[in-house]
PDB file of C-alpha atoms in Angstrom:
ATOM      1  CA  MET A   1       0.190  -0.083   0.047  1.00 58.00           C
ATOM      2  CA  ALA A   2       2.926   2.292  -0.016  1.00 57.00           C
ATOM      3  CA  ASP A   3       1.974   3.845  -3.409  1.00 63.00           C
ATOM      4  CA  MET A   4      -1.559   4.252  -2.563  1.00 63.00           C
ATOM      5  CA  SER A   5      -2.911   7.779  -1.357  1.00 63.00           C
ATOM      6  CA  ASP A   6      -4.134   8.023   2.092  1.00 63.00           C
ATOM      7  CA  GLU A   7      -8.108   7.594   0.617  1.00 57.00           C
ATOM      8  CA  GLU A   8      -6.969   4.889  -1.395  1.00 65.00           C
ATOM      9  CA  ARG A   9      -5.224   2.854   1.686  1.00 72.00           C
ATOM     10  CA  GLU A  10      -8.359   3.652   3.925  1.00 69.00           C
ATOM     11  CA  LYS A  11     -10.793   2.421   1.348  1.00 64.00           C
ATOM     12  CA  THR A  12      -8.616  -0.744   0.805  1.00 73.00           C
ATOM     13  CA  ILE A  13      -8.168  -1.299   4.618  1.00 79.00           C
ATOM     14  CA  ALA A  14     -12.208  -0.853   4.795  1.00 72.00           C
ATOM     15  CA  GLU A  15     -12.845  -3.503   2.087  1.00 70.00           C
ATOM     16  CA  GLU A  16     -10.691  -6.150   3.731  1.00 78.00           C
ATOM     17  CA  ALA A  17     -12.028  -5.338   7.141  1.00 79.00           C
ATOM     18  CA  ALA A  18     -15.687  -6.100   5.702  1.00 74.00           C
ATOM     19  CA  GLY A  19     -14.500  -9.048   4.265  1.00 75.00           C
ATOM     20  CA  TRP A  20     -13.299 -10.636   7.581  1.00 82.00           C
ATOM     21  CA  VAL A  21     -16.285  -9.673   9.293  1.00 79.00           C
ATOM     22  CA  ALA A  22     -18.395 -11.400   6.791  1.00 73.00           C
ATOM     23  CA  ARG A  23     -16.027 -14.471   6.645  1.00 75.00           C
ATOM     24  CA  LEU A  24     -15.754 -14.741  10.562  1.00 81.00           C
ATOM     25  CA  SER A  25     -19.483 -14.591  10.791  1.00 73.00           C
ATOM     26  CA  SER A  26     -20.449 -17.189   8.382  1.00 69.00           C
ATOM     27  CA  ARG A  27     -21.479 -20.402   9.210  1.00 64.00           C
ATOM     28  CA  ASP A  28     -18.492 -22.153   7.726  1.00 67.00           C
ATOM     29  CA  ALA A  29     -15.745 -20.171   9.113  1.00 76.00           C
ATOM     30  CA  THR A  30     -12.612 -22.318   9.802  1.00 83.00           C
ATOM     31  CA  ASP A  31      -9.341 -22.420  12.034  1.00 86.00           C
ATOM     32  CA  GLU A  32      -7.409 -21.442   9.087  1.00 87.00           C
ATOM     33  CA  ASP A  33      -9.733 -18.472   8.403  1.00 86.00           C
ATOM     34  CA  ARG A  34      -9.342 -17.345  11.989  1.00 90.00           C
ATOM     35  CA  ARG A  35      -5.391 -17.721  11.954  1.00 92.00           C
ATOM     36  CA  ARG A  36      -5.252 -15.645   8.820  1.00 91.00           C
ATOM     37  CA  PHE A  37      -7.357 -12.920  10.339  1.00 91.00           C
ATOM     38  CA  ALA A  38      -5.183 -12.643  13.334  1.00 93.00           C
ATOM     39  CA  HIS A  39      -2.224 -12.375  10.992  1.00 93.00           C
ATOM     40  CA  TRP A  40      -3.758  -9.633   9.026  1.00 91.00           C
ATOM     41  CA  LYS A  41      -5.043  -7.715  12.292  1.00 91.00           C
ATOM     42  CA  ALA A  42      -1.488  -7.855  13.603  1.00 92.00           C
ATOM     43  CA  LYS A  43       0.042  -6.426  10.570  1.00 90.00           C
ATOM     44  CA  ASP A  44      -1.286  -2.704  11.035  1.00 87.00           C
ATOM     45  CA  LEU A  45      -3.096  -1.034  13.934  1.00 85.00           C
ATOM     46  CA  ALA A  46      -5.390   0.626  11.071  1.00 84.00           C
ATOM     47  CA  HIS A  47      -6.461  -2.934  10.523  1.00 89.00           C
ATOM     48  CA  ALA A  48      -7.679  -3.539  14.203  1.00 87.00           C
ATOM     49  CA  ALA A  49      -9.597  -0.042  13.940  1.00 82.00           C
ATOM     50  CA  ALA A  50     -11.212  -0.686  10.602  1.00 80.00           C
ATOM     51  CA  PHE A  51     -12.433  -4.130  12.000  1.00 84.00           C
ATOM     52  CA  LYS A  52     -14.136  -2.698  15.182  1.00 82.00           C
ATOM     53  CA  GLU A  53     -15.995  -0.059  13.132  1.00 73.00           C
ATOM     54  CA  MET A  54     -17.023  -2.680  10.374  1.00 74.00           C
ATOM     55  CA  SER A  55     -18.186  -5.265  13.057  1.00 78.00           C
ATOM     56  CA  ILE A  56     -20.289  -2.258  14.732  1.00 72.00           C
ATOM     57  CA  LEU A  57     -21.906  -1.716  11.391  1.00 63.00           C
ATOM     58  CA  TRP A  58     -22.390  -5.366  10.664  1.00 64.00           C
ATOM     59  CA  ARG A  59     -24.238  -5.485  14.027  1.00 64.00           C
ATOM     60  CA  ASP A  60     -26.480  -2.747  12.989  1.00 54.00           C
ATOM     61  CA  LEU A  61     -27.247  -4.203   9.748  1.00 49.00           C
ATOM     62  CA  ALA A  62     -28.619  -7.315  11.530  1.00 50.00           C
ATOM     63  CA  GLN A  63     -31.371  -5.400  12.718  1.00 52.00           C
ATOM     64  CA  VAL A  64     -32.725  -4.350   9.240  1.00 44.00           C
ATOM     65  CA  PRO A  65     -36.172  -6.151   8.716  1.00 44.00           C
ATOM     66  CA  LYS A  66     -35.674  -9.257   6.347  1.00 40.00           C
ATOM     67  CA  SER A  67     -38.244  -7.480   3.961  1.00 37.00           C
ATOM     68  CA  VAL A  68     -35.821  -5.128   2.969  1.00 38.00           C
ATOM     69  CA  ALA A  69     -32.798  -6.985   3.042  1.00 39.00           C
ATOM     70  CA  PRO A  70     -31.156  -8.201  -0.020  1.00 40.00           C
ATOM     71  CA  HIS A  71     -31.505 -11.928  -0.681  1.00 41.00           C
ATOM     72  CA  ARG A  72     -28.963 -14.418  -2.449  1.00 39.00           C
ATOM     73  CA  GLY A  73     -28.495 -12.996  -6.012  1.00 41.00           C
ATOM     74  CA  ARG A  74     -30.034  -9.836  -5.722  1.00 41.00           C
ATOM     75  CA  ARG A  75     -28.670  -7.105  -7.903  1.00 41.00           C
ATOM     76  CA  VAL A  76     -27.584  -3.748  -6.261  1.00 43.00           C
ATOM     77  CA  ALA A  77     -25.784  -0.457  -7.878  1.00 41.00           C
ATOM     78  CA  GLY A  78     -25.105   3.147  -7.276  1.00 39.00           C
ATOM     79  CA  ALA A  79     -23.251   2.379  -4.056  1.00 42.00           C
ATOM     80  CA  GLY A  80     -19.277   2.557  -3.339  1.00 48.00           C
ATOM     81  CA  VAL A  81     -17.291  -0.387  -3.230  1.00 49.00           C
ATOM     82  CA  ALA A  82     -17.635  -0.919   0.392  1.00 50.00           C
ATOM     83  CA  GLY A  83     -21.046  -0.362   0.744  1.00 54.00           C
ATOM     84  CA  LEU A  84     -21.611  -3.051  -2.434  1.00 53.00           C
ATOM     85  CA  LEU A  85     -19.859  -5.660  -0.130  1.00 53.00           C
ATOM     86  CA  PHE A  86     -21.785  -5.097   2.779  1.00 54.00           C
ATOM     87  CA  LEU A  87     -25.014  -5.564   0.660  1.00 52.00           C
ATOM     88  CA  GLY A  88     -23.459  -8.401  -0.765  1.00 51.00           C
ATOM     89  CA  CYS A  89     -22.942  -9.837   2.593  1.00 50.00           C
ATOM     90  CA  LEU A  90     -26.163  -8.671   4.327  1.00 48.00           C
ATOM     91  CA  GLY A  91     -28.221 -11.794   3.003  1.00 46.00           C
ATOM     92  CA  TYR A  92     -26.267 -13.803   5.559  1.00 47.00           C
ATOM     93  CA  MET A  93     -27.731 -11.632   8.272  1.00 43.00           C
ATOM     94  CA  ALA A  94     -31.168 -11.928   6.734  1.00 40.00           C
ATOM     95  CA  ASP A  95     -31.029 -15.594   6.401  1.00 47.00           C
ATOM     96  CA  GLU A  96     -30.311 -18.290   8.748  1.00 43.00           C
ATOM     97  CA  THR A  97     -26.764 -19.089   9.723  1.00 51.00           C
ATOM     98  CA  GLY A  98     -27.431 -22.798   9.540  1.00 66.00           C
ATOM     99  CA  VAL A  99     -26.178 -23.628  12.890  1.00 64.00           C
ATOM    100  CA  ILE A 100     -29.414 -24.443  14.417  1.00 71.00           C
ATOM    101  CA  ASP A 101     -30.660 -26.340  11.583  1.00 81.00           C
ATOM    102  CA  ARG A 102     -27.183 -28.571  11.593  1.00 79.00           C
ATOM    103  CA  TYR A 103     -27.878 -28.968  15.357  1.00 76.00           C
ATOM    104  CA  ARG A 104     -31.306 -30.153  15.323  1.00 84.00           C
ATOM    105  CA  SER A 105     -30.713 -32.496  12.215  1.00 91.00           C
ATOM    106  CA  ASP A 106     -30.189 -35.997  11.746  1.00 94.00           C
ATOM    107  CA  PHE A 107     -28.385 -35.429   8.401  1.00 96.00           C
ATOM    108  CA  HIS A 108     -26.722 -32.418   6.946  1.00 94.00           C
ATOM    109  CA  THR A 109     -24.277 -31.053   4.179  1.00 94.00           C
ATOM    110  CA  PRO A 110     -21.838 -28.284   4.127  1.00 89.00           C
ATOM    111  CA  VAL A 111     -21.574 -25.614   1.727  1.00 88.00           C
ATOM    112  CA  GLY A 112     -20.454 -27.133  -1.744  1.00 89.00           C
ATOM    113  CA  MET A 113     -20.721 -30.578  -0.593  1.00 92.00           C
ATOM    114  CA  ILE A 114     -23.469 -33.094  -1.725  1.00 95.00           C
ATOM    115  CA  GLY A 115     -24.080 -36.518   0.441  1.00 96.00           C
ATOM    116  CA  ARG A 116     -25.936 -39.605   0.119  1.00 97.00           C
ATOM    117  CA  PHE A 117     -27.529 -41.282   3.263  1.00 97.00           C
ATOM    118  CA  ALA A 118     -29.350 -44.584   3.827  1.00 97.00           C
ATOM    119  CA  LEU A 119     -32.485 -44.369   6.143  1.00 96.00           C
ATOM    120  CA  ASP A 120     -33.816 -47.238   8.262  1.00 94.00           C
ATOM    121  CA  ASP A 121     -36.258 -48.211   6.003  1.00 94.00           C
ATOM    122  CA  GLY A 122     -33.979 -48.733   3.123  1.00 95.00           C
ATOM    123  CA  SER A 123     -34.790 -45.350   1.596  1.00 95.00           C
ATOM    124  CA  ILE A 124     -32.063 -43.219   0.163  1.00 96.00           C
ATOM    125  CA  VAL A 125     -31.531 -39.779   0.594  1.00 97.00           C
ATOM    126  CA  THR A 126     -29.218 -37.049  -1.366  1.00 97.00           C
ATOM    127  CA  LEU A 127     -28.590 -33.829   0.303  1.00 97.00           C
ATOM    128  CA  ASN A 128     -27.560 -30.899  -2.040  1.00 96.00           C
ATOM    129  CA  THR A 129     -25.216 -28.415  -0.799  1.00 94.00           C
ATOM    130  CA  ASP A 130     -26.234 -26.600   2.400  1.00 92.00           C
ATOM    131  CA  SER A 131     -29.014 -28.815   3.364  1.00 95.00           C
ATOM    132  CA  ALA A 132     -30.494 -30.725   6.578  1.00 94.00           C
ATOM    133  CA  ILE A 133     -33.073 -33.042   7.349  1.00 96.00           C
ATOM    134  CA  GLN A 134     -34.733 -34.274  10.487  1.00 95.00           C
ATOM    135  CA  VAL A 135     -35.898 -38.076  10.386  1.00 96.00           C
ATOM    136  CA  LYS A 136     -39.082 -38.956  12.573  1.00 94.00           C
ATOM    137  CA  TYR A 137     -40.211 -42.411  11.711  1.00 95.00           C
ATOM    138  CA  ASP A 138     -43.213 -44.090  13.637  1.00 94.00           C
ATOM    139  CA  GLN A 139     -45.418 -47.060  13.022  1.00 92.00           C
ATOM    140  CA  ALA A 140     -47.838 -45.013  11.300  1.00 93.00           C
ATOM    141  CA  ARG A 141     -45.634 -43.135   8.935  1.00 93.00           C
ATOM    142  CA  ARG A 142     -42.078 -42.018   8.042  1.00 96.00           C
ATOM    143  CA  GLN A 143     -41.735 -38.426   8.151  1.00 96.00           C
ATOM    144  CA  ILE A 144     -38.695 -36.252   6.670  1.00 96.00           C
ATOM    145  CA  ILE A 145     -38.441 -32.476   7.749  1.00 95.00           C
ATOM    146  CA  LEU A 146     -36.550 -30.491   5.347  1.00 96.00           C
ATOM    147  CA  LEU A 147     -34.906 -28.045   7.691  1.00 93.00           C
ATOM    148  CA  ARG A 148     -32.944 -26.166   4.869  1.00 93.00           C
ATOM    149  CA  GLY A 149     -31.786 -26.698   1.186  1.00 94.00           C
ATOM    150  CA  GLU A 150     -33.001 -29.451  -1.185  1.00 96.00           C
ATOM    151  CA  ALA A 151     -32.951 -33.414  -0.890  1.00 97.00           C
ATOM    152  CA  PHE A 152     -33.767 -35.954  -3.435  1.00 97.00           C
ATOM    153  CA  PHE A 153     -35.701 -39.078  -2.302  1.00 96.00           C
ATOM    154  CA  ASP A 154     -35.558 -42.741  -3.443  1.00 96.00           C
ATOM    155  CA  VAL A 155     -38.337 -44.132  -1.300  1.00 95.00           C
ATOM    156  CA  ALA A 156     -38.570 -47.809  -0.443  1.00 93.00           C
ATOM    157  CA  PRO A 157     -42.290 -49.032  -0.979  1.00 91.00           C
ATOM    158  CA  ASN A 158     -44.019 -49.314   2.219  1.00 91.00           C
ATOM    159  CA  PRO A 159     -47.910 -48.743   1.562  1.00 87.00           C
ATOM    160  CA  ALA A 160     -48.686 -49.269   5.492  1.00 90.00           C
ATOM    161  CA  ARG A 161     -46.281 -46.770   6.351  1.00 93.00           C
ATOM    162  CA  PRO A 162     -46.675 -43.498   3.758  1.00 94.00           C
ATOM    163  CA  PHE A 163     -43.327 -41.365   3.333  1.00 96.00           C
ATOM    164  CA  VAL A 164     -44.109 -37.854   3.872  1.00 96.00           C
ATOM    165  CA  VAL A 165     -41.567 -35.154   3.291  1.00 96.00           C
ATOM    166  CA  SER A 166     -42.528 -31.757   5.084  1.00 93.00           C
ATOM    167  CA  GLY A 167     -41.045 -28.584   3.788  1.00 89.00           C
ATOM    168  CA  GLU A 168     -41.481 -25.148   5.413  1.00 86.00           C
ATOM    169  CA  ARG A 169     -45.381 -24.726   4.034  1.00 87.00           C
ATOM    170  CA  THR A 170     -45.857 -28.109   2.174  1.00 91.00           C
ATOM    171  CA  GLU A 171     -45.983 -31.634   2.574  1.00 93.00           C
ATOM    172  CA  ALA A 172     -45.100 -34.354  -0.104  1.00 94.00           C
ATOM    173  CA  ILE A 173     -46.817 -37.796   0.485  1.00 94.00           C
ATOM    174  CA  ALA A 174     -45.152 -40.822  -1.832  1.00 90.00           C
ATOM    175  CA  LEU A 175     -45.947 -44.781  -1.579  1.00 72.00           C
ATOM    176  CA  GLY A 176     -42.556 -45.529  -3.480  1.00 72.00           C
ATOM    177  CA  THR A 177     -41.276 -42.998  -5.887  1.00 88.00           C
ATOM    178  CA  HIS A 178     -38.296 -40.864  -6.867  1.00 92.00           C
ATOM    179  CA  TYR A 179     -38.627 -37.138  -6.460  1.00 91.00           C
ATOM    180  CA  ALA A 180     -36.979 -33.995  -4.917  1.00 93.00           C
ATOM    181  CA  VAL A 181     -38.015 -31.287  -2.272  1.00 93.00           C
ATOM    182  CA  LYS A 182     -36.468 -27.884  -2.020  1.00 92.00           C
ATOM    183  CA  VAL A 183     -37.163 -25.223   0.434  1.00 87.00           C
ATOM    184  CA  GLY A 184     -36.408 -21.337   0.544  1.00 78.00           C
ATOM    185  CA  ARG A 185     -38.206 -18.461  -0.876  1.00 73.00           C
ATOM    186  CA  HIS A 186     -40.926 -21.043  -2.204  1.00 81.00           C
ATOM    187  CA  ASP A 187     -41.381 -24.891  -1.321  1.00 90.00           C
ATOM    188  CA  GLU A 188     -40.805 -26.905  -4.519  1.00 94.00           C
ATOM    189  CA  VAL A 189     -41.244 -30.580  -5.363  1.00 95.00           C
ATOM    190  CA  MET A 190     -40.076 -32.338  -8.267  1.00 96.00           C
ATOM    191  CA  VAL A 191     -40.854 -35.752  -9.491  1.00 96.00           C
ATOM    192  CA  GLU A 192     -38.768 -38.068 -11.284  1.00 95.00           C
ATOM    193  CA  GLU A 193     -40.535 -41.380 -10.959  1.00 94.00           C
ATOM    194  CA  GLY A 194     -43.931 -42.334  -9.559  1.00 93.00           C
ATOM    195  CA  HIS A 195     -46.588 -40.401  -8.012  1.00 93.00           C
ATOM    196  CA  VAL A 196     -46.496 -37.800  -5.156  1.00 95.00           C
ATOM    197  CA  ALA A 197     -49.564 -35.842  -3.332  1.00 94.00           C
ATOM    198  CA  VAL A 198     -48.582 -32.197  -2.606  1.00 95.00           C
ATOM    199  CA  THR A 199     -50.600 -30.497  -0.239  1.00 94.00           C
ATOM    200  CA  PHE A 200     -50.845 -27.244   1.394  1.00 91.00           C
ATOM    201  CA  GLY A 201     -53.689 -26.327   3.679  1.00 88.00           C
ATOM    202  CA  SER A 202     -56.702 -27.227   1.820  1.00 91.00           C
ATOM    203  CA  GLN A 203     -54.713 -27.225  -1.677  1.00 94.00           C
ATOM    204  CA  ARG A 204     -53.603 -30.494  -3.193  1.00 94.00           C
ATOM    205  CA  ALA A 205     -52.210 -31.696  -6.477  1.00 94.00           C
ATOM    206  CA  VAL A 206     -50.958 -35.199  -7.607  1.00 93.00           C
ATOM    207  CA  LEU A 207     -47.827 -35.049  -9.534  1.00 94.00           C
ATOM    208  CA  GLU A 208     -46.706 -37.668 -11.999  1.00 93.00           C
ATOM    209  CA  ALA A 209     -43.309 -38.005 -13.653  1.00 94.00           C
ATOM    210  CA  GLY A 210     -41.988 -34.912 -14.855  1.00 94.00           C
ATOM    211  CA  GLY A 211     -44.493 -33.282 -12.788  1.00 95.00           C
ATOM    212  CA  MET A 212     -43.575 -30.003 -10.429  1.00 96.00           C
ATOM    213  CA  ALA A 213     -45.379 -28.035  -7.814  1.00 95.00           C
ATOM    214  CA  GLU A 214     -43.946 -24.794  -6.307  1.00 93.00           C
ATOM    215  CA  LEU A 215     -46.023 -22.349  -4.144  1.00 88.00           C
ATOM    216  CA  ASP A 216     -46.291 -18.512  -5.588  1.00 86.00           C
ATOM    217  CA  ASP A 217     -46.069 -15.239  -3.714  1.00 83.00           C
ATOM    218  CA  HIS A 218     -49.664 -15.538  -3.044  1.00 86.00           C
ATOM    219  CA  GLY A 219     -49.624 -18.830  -1.500  1.00 86.00           C
ATOM    220  CA  ARG A 220     -51.265 -20.685  -4.356  1.00 91.00           C
ATOM    221  CA  LEU A 221     -50.086 -24.267  -5.477  1.00 93.00           C
ATOM    222  CA  ARG A 222     -49.041 -23.856  -9.015  1.00 94.00           C
ATOM    223  CA  THR A 223     -48.172 -27.289 -11.012  1.00 96.00           C
ATOM    224  CA  ARG A 224     -46.360 -27.545 -14.267  1.00 94.00           C
ATOM    225  CA  THR A 225     -44.002 -30.138 -16.125  1.00 95.00           C
ATOM    226  CA  GLY A 226     -40.231 -29.797 -16.711  1.00 91.00           C
ATOM    227  CA  ASP A 227     -36.611 -31.530 -16.984  1.00 91.00           C
ATOM    228  CA  VAL A 228     -36.303 -32.848 -13.593  1.00 93.00           C
ATOM    229  CA  ALA A 229     -33.441 -34.915 -14.478  1.00 91.00           C
ATOM    230  CA  GLY A 230     -31.639 -31.747 -15.427  1.00 90.00           C
ATOM    231  CA  LEU A 231     -32.955 -29.634 -12.452  1.00 91.00           C
ATOM    232  CA  THR A 232     -31.567 -32.514 -10.010  1.00 94.00           C
ATOM    233  CA  SER A 233     -28.621 -33.248 -12.099  1.00 94.00           C
ATOM    234  CA  TRP A 234     -26.648 -31.924  -8.938  1.00 96.00           C
ATOM    235  CA  ARG A 235     -27.142 -35.520  -7.664  1.00 95.00           C
ATOM    236  CA  SER A 236     -23.953 -36.207 -10.131  1.00 94.00           C
ATOM    237  CA  GLY A 237     -22.271 -32.966  -9.105  1.00 93.00           C
ATOM    238  CA  LYS A 238     -23.354 -31.455 -12.507  1.00 95.00           C
ATOM    239  CA  LEU A 239     -25.041 -27.891 -12.675  1.00 95.00           C
ATOM    240  CA  VAL A 240     -26.948 -27.883 -15.969  1.00 93.00           C
ATOM    241  CA  PHE A 241     -28.318 -24.553 -17.382  1.00 93.00           C
ATOM    242  CA  SER A 242     -30.059 -23.794 -20.749  1.00 91.00           C
ATOM    243  CA  GLY A 243     -30.671 -20.029 -21.771  1.00 93.00           C
ATOM    244  CA  GLN A 244     -30.892 -19.058 -18.668  1.00 94.00           C
ATOM    245  CA  PRO A 245     -30.118 -15.277 -17.148  1.00 96.00           C
ATOM    246  CA  LEU A 246     -26.635 -14.962 -15.964  1.00 96.00           C
ATOM    247  CA  GLY A 247     -28.451 -13.471 -12.673  1.00 94.00           C
ATOM    248  CA  GLU A 248     -30.281 -16.819 -12.012  1.00 94.00           C
ATOM    249  CA  VAL A 249     -27.175 -18.801 -12.846  1.00 95.00           C
ATOM    250  CA  LEU A 250     -25.124 -17.067 -10.243  1.00 95.00           C
ATOM    251  CA  ALA A 251     -27.871 -17.307  -7.563  1.00 92.00           C
ATOM    252  CA  GLU A 252     -27.780 -20.993  -8.241  1.00 93.00           C
ATOM    253  CA  LEU A 253     -23.748 -21.009  -8.122  1.00 94.00           C
ATOM    254  CA  ASP A 254     -23.799 -18.781  -4.685  1.00 91.00           C
ATOM    255  CA  ARG A 255     -25.495 -21.720  -3.143  1.00 91.00           C
ATOM    256  CA  TYR A 256     -22.365 -23.995  -3.649  1.00 93.00           C
ATOM    257  CA  HIS A 257     -19.854 -21.240  -3.079  1.00 87.00           C
ATOM    258  CA  ARG A 258     -18.060 -20.146   0.223  1.00 79.00           C
ATOM    259  CA  GLY A 259     -18.688 -16.552  -0.150  1.00 76.00           C
ATOM    260  CA  ARG A 260     -21.074 -14.231  -1.592  1.00 82.00           C
ATOM    261  CA  ILE A 261     -21.515 -13.649  -5.479  1.00 88.00           C
ATOM    262  CA  VAL A 262     -23.192 -10.063  -6.286  1.00 85.00           C
ATOM    263  CA  VAL A 263     -24.322  -9.199  -9.715  1.00 87.00           C
ATOM    264  CA  LEU A 264     -23.923  -5.217 -10.234  1.00 84.00           C
ATOM    265  CA  ASP A 265     -26.091  -4.194 -13.227  1.00 87.00           C
ATOM    266  CA  ASP A 266     -28.842  -5.482 -15.122  1.00 90.00           C
ATOM    267  CA  ARG A 267     -26.924  -5.780 -18.369  1.00 93.00           C
ATOM    268  CA  ALA A 268     -24.693  -8.666 -16.914  1.00 93.00           C
ATOM    269  CA  SER A 269     -27.672 -10.079 -15.255  1.00 93.00           C
ATOM    270  CA  GLY A 270     -29.728 -10.472 -18.352  1.00 95.00           C
ATOM    271  CA  LEU A 271     -26.700 -12.262 -20.504  1.00 96.00           C
ATOM    272  CA  ARG A 272     -27.719 -15.798 -21.246  1.00 97.00           C
ATOM    273  CA  VAL A 273     -25.938 -19.194 -20.296  1.00 96.00           C
ATOM    274  CA  SER A 274     -26.077 -22.633 -21.530  1.00 94.00           C
ATOM    275  CA  GLY A 275     -23.706 -25.162 -20.311  1.00 93.00           C
ATOM    276  CA  VAL A 276     -22.746 -28.140 -17.997  1.00 94.00           C
ATOM    277  CA  PHE A 277     -20.635 -27.127 -15.082  1.00 95.00           C
ATOM    278  CA  GLY A 278     -19.068 -28.922 -12.177  1.00 94.00           C
ATOM    279  CA  ALA A 279     -20.808 -28.020  -8.977  1.00 93.00           C
ATOM    280  CA  GLY A 280     -17.351 -28.973  -7.073  1.00 90.00           C
ATOM    281  CA  ASN A 281     -15.188 -26.046  -8.304  1.00 91.00           C
ATOM    282  CA  ILE A 282     -17.355 -22.806  -8.663  1.00 93.00           C
ATOM    283  CA  ASP A 283     -14.185 -20.695  -8.920  1.00 92.00           C
ATOM    284  CA  GLN A 284     -13.279 -22.513 -11.886  1.00 94.00           C
ATOM    285  CA  VAL A 285     -17.067 -22.109 -13.401  1.00 95.00           C
ATOM    286  CA  LEU A 286     -16.671 -18.466 -12.576  1.00 95.00           C
ATOM    287  CA  ARG A 287     -13.406 -18.241 -14.909  1.00 94.00           C
ATOM    288  CA  VAL A 288     -15.008 -19.826 -17.705  1.00 95.00           C
ATOM    289  CA  LEU A 289     -17.879 -17.647 -17.536  1.00 96.00           C
ATOM    290  CA  GLU A 290     -15.695 -14.432 -17.576  1.00 95.00           C
ATOM    291  CA  GLN A 291     -13.964 -15.913 -20.380  1.00 95.00           C
ATOM    292  CA  SER A 292     -16.881 -16.726 -22.531  1.00 95.00           C
ATOM    293  CA  LEU A 293     -19.150 -13.666 -21.835  1.00 96.00           C
ATOM    294  CA  PRO A 294     -18.591  -9.737 -21.242  1.00 96.00           C
ATOM    295  CA  ILE A 295     -18.334  -9.573 -17.862  1.00 95.00           C
ATOM    296  CA  ARG A 296     -15.791  -8.676 -15.436  1.00 91.00           C
ATOM    297  CA  ILE A 297     -15.364 -10.543 -12.033  1.00 91.00           C
ATOM    298  CA  THR A 298     -13.681  -8.836  -8.941  1.00 85.00           C
ATOM    299  CA  ARG A 299     -12.999 -10.647  -5.671  1.00 81.00           C
ATOM    300  CA  LEU A 300     -12.872  -8.618  -2.498  1.00 73.00           C
ATOM    301  CA  ALA A 301     -10.985  -9.928   0.554  1.00 61.00           C
ATOM    302  CA  GLY A 302     -11.401 -13.313  -0.804  1.00 61.00           C
ATOM    303  CA  TRP A 303     -14.964 -13.757   0.272  1.00 70.00           C
ATOM    304  CA  VAL A 304     -17.344 -11.543  -1.824  1.00 78.00           C
ATOM    305  CA  THR A 305     -17.061 -11.682  -5.589  1.00 85.00           C
ATOM    306  CA  LEU A 306     -18.280  -8.889  -7.871  1.00 85.00           C
ATOM    307  CA  VAL A 307     -19.785  -9.394 -11.233  1.00 90.00           C
ATOM    308  CA  ARG A 308     -20.617  -6.565 -13.875  1.00 89.00           C
ATOM    309  CA  SER A 309     -20.648  -5.866 -17.372  1.00 90.00           C
ATOM    310  CA  ARG A 310     -17.586  -4.857 -19.560  1.00 88.00           C
TER     311      ARG A 310
END
């Protein structure tokens, strides 16, 4: 920083401090992260002061109502870089950290990992990145509570004990089938094989293979058909996109990435993406996108990734 002006130096330190606050407050901070932070903080008295200031701001941001906090993939513009950094990280404060869900769960996966687990009845559940389930079996039924994320179920048939997956607002009931359930902004059910009855209050829909159901913003249960195999290709470590807007693609990549990905402008967000990518190395996917699309990618403090058009 010797060649920087005082203003540039302060800006750089503020960005680094914001990144460290976000990193250390995340659900998957490691001992190595904490060692690196201690080294960074000890290098300069200004680092400690900036970290304290950003920690206070982070605490204040935590009081912002969820309804006004940006969510994953939200585009932001018209702010300074440090402001963008905090807007990008604010999604963590508005969302659950995941610690409580993992504590309550019987099976879970960390960010970027996919896990396959055998249940007591012979059913198999595959958990997508950052997902958690709770298993509640009794003599009458087999219930799975999807606490967070997304899961795919290969259900062992047993007509006497229905297999029920409870999302945040819906239930998906099957008697021997293959289907996925996802919770988040809206519950979503996707059927690969067999039949699944999806209920929300008095609303009910029976899905066949290729059928999908989702709650809309008004609490209505909507059904459609789609490429369930492609949408659940994450089971084999692949992410498949076909002409989707870059903003949607980055929001999906963000789920597998240790950090935050923020799109800065509508032009970049609207670019179309098609391809098959590996879910295990999101940094490599971002490099491929930068090489093939008119975008520029900037990484701040090794934790927040900004994407803009060029």
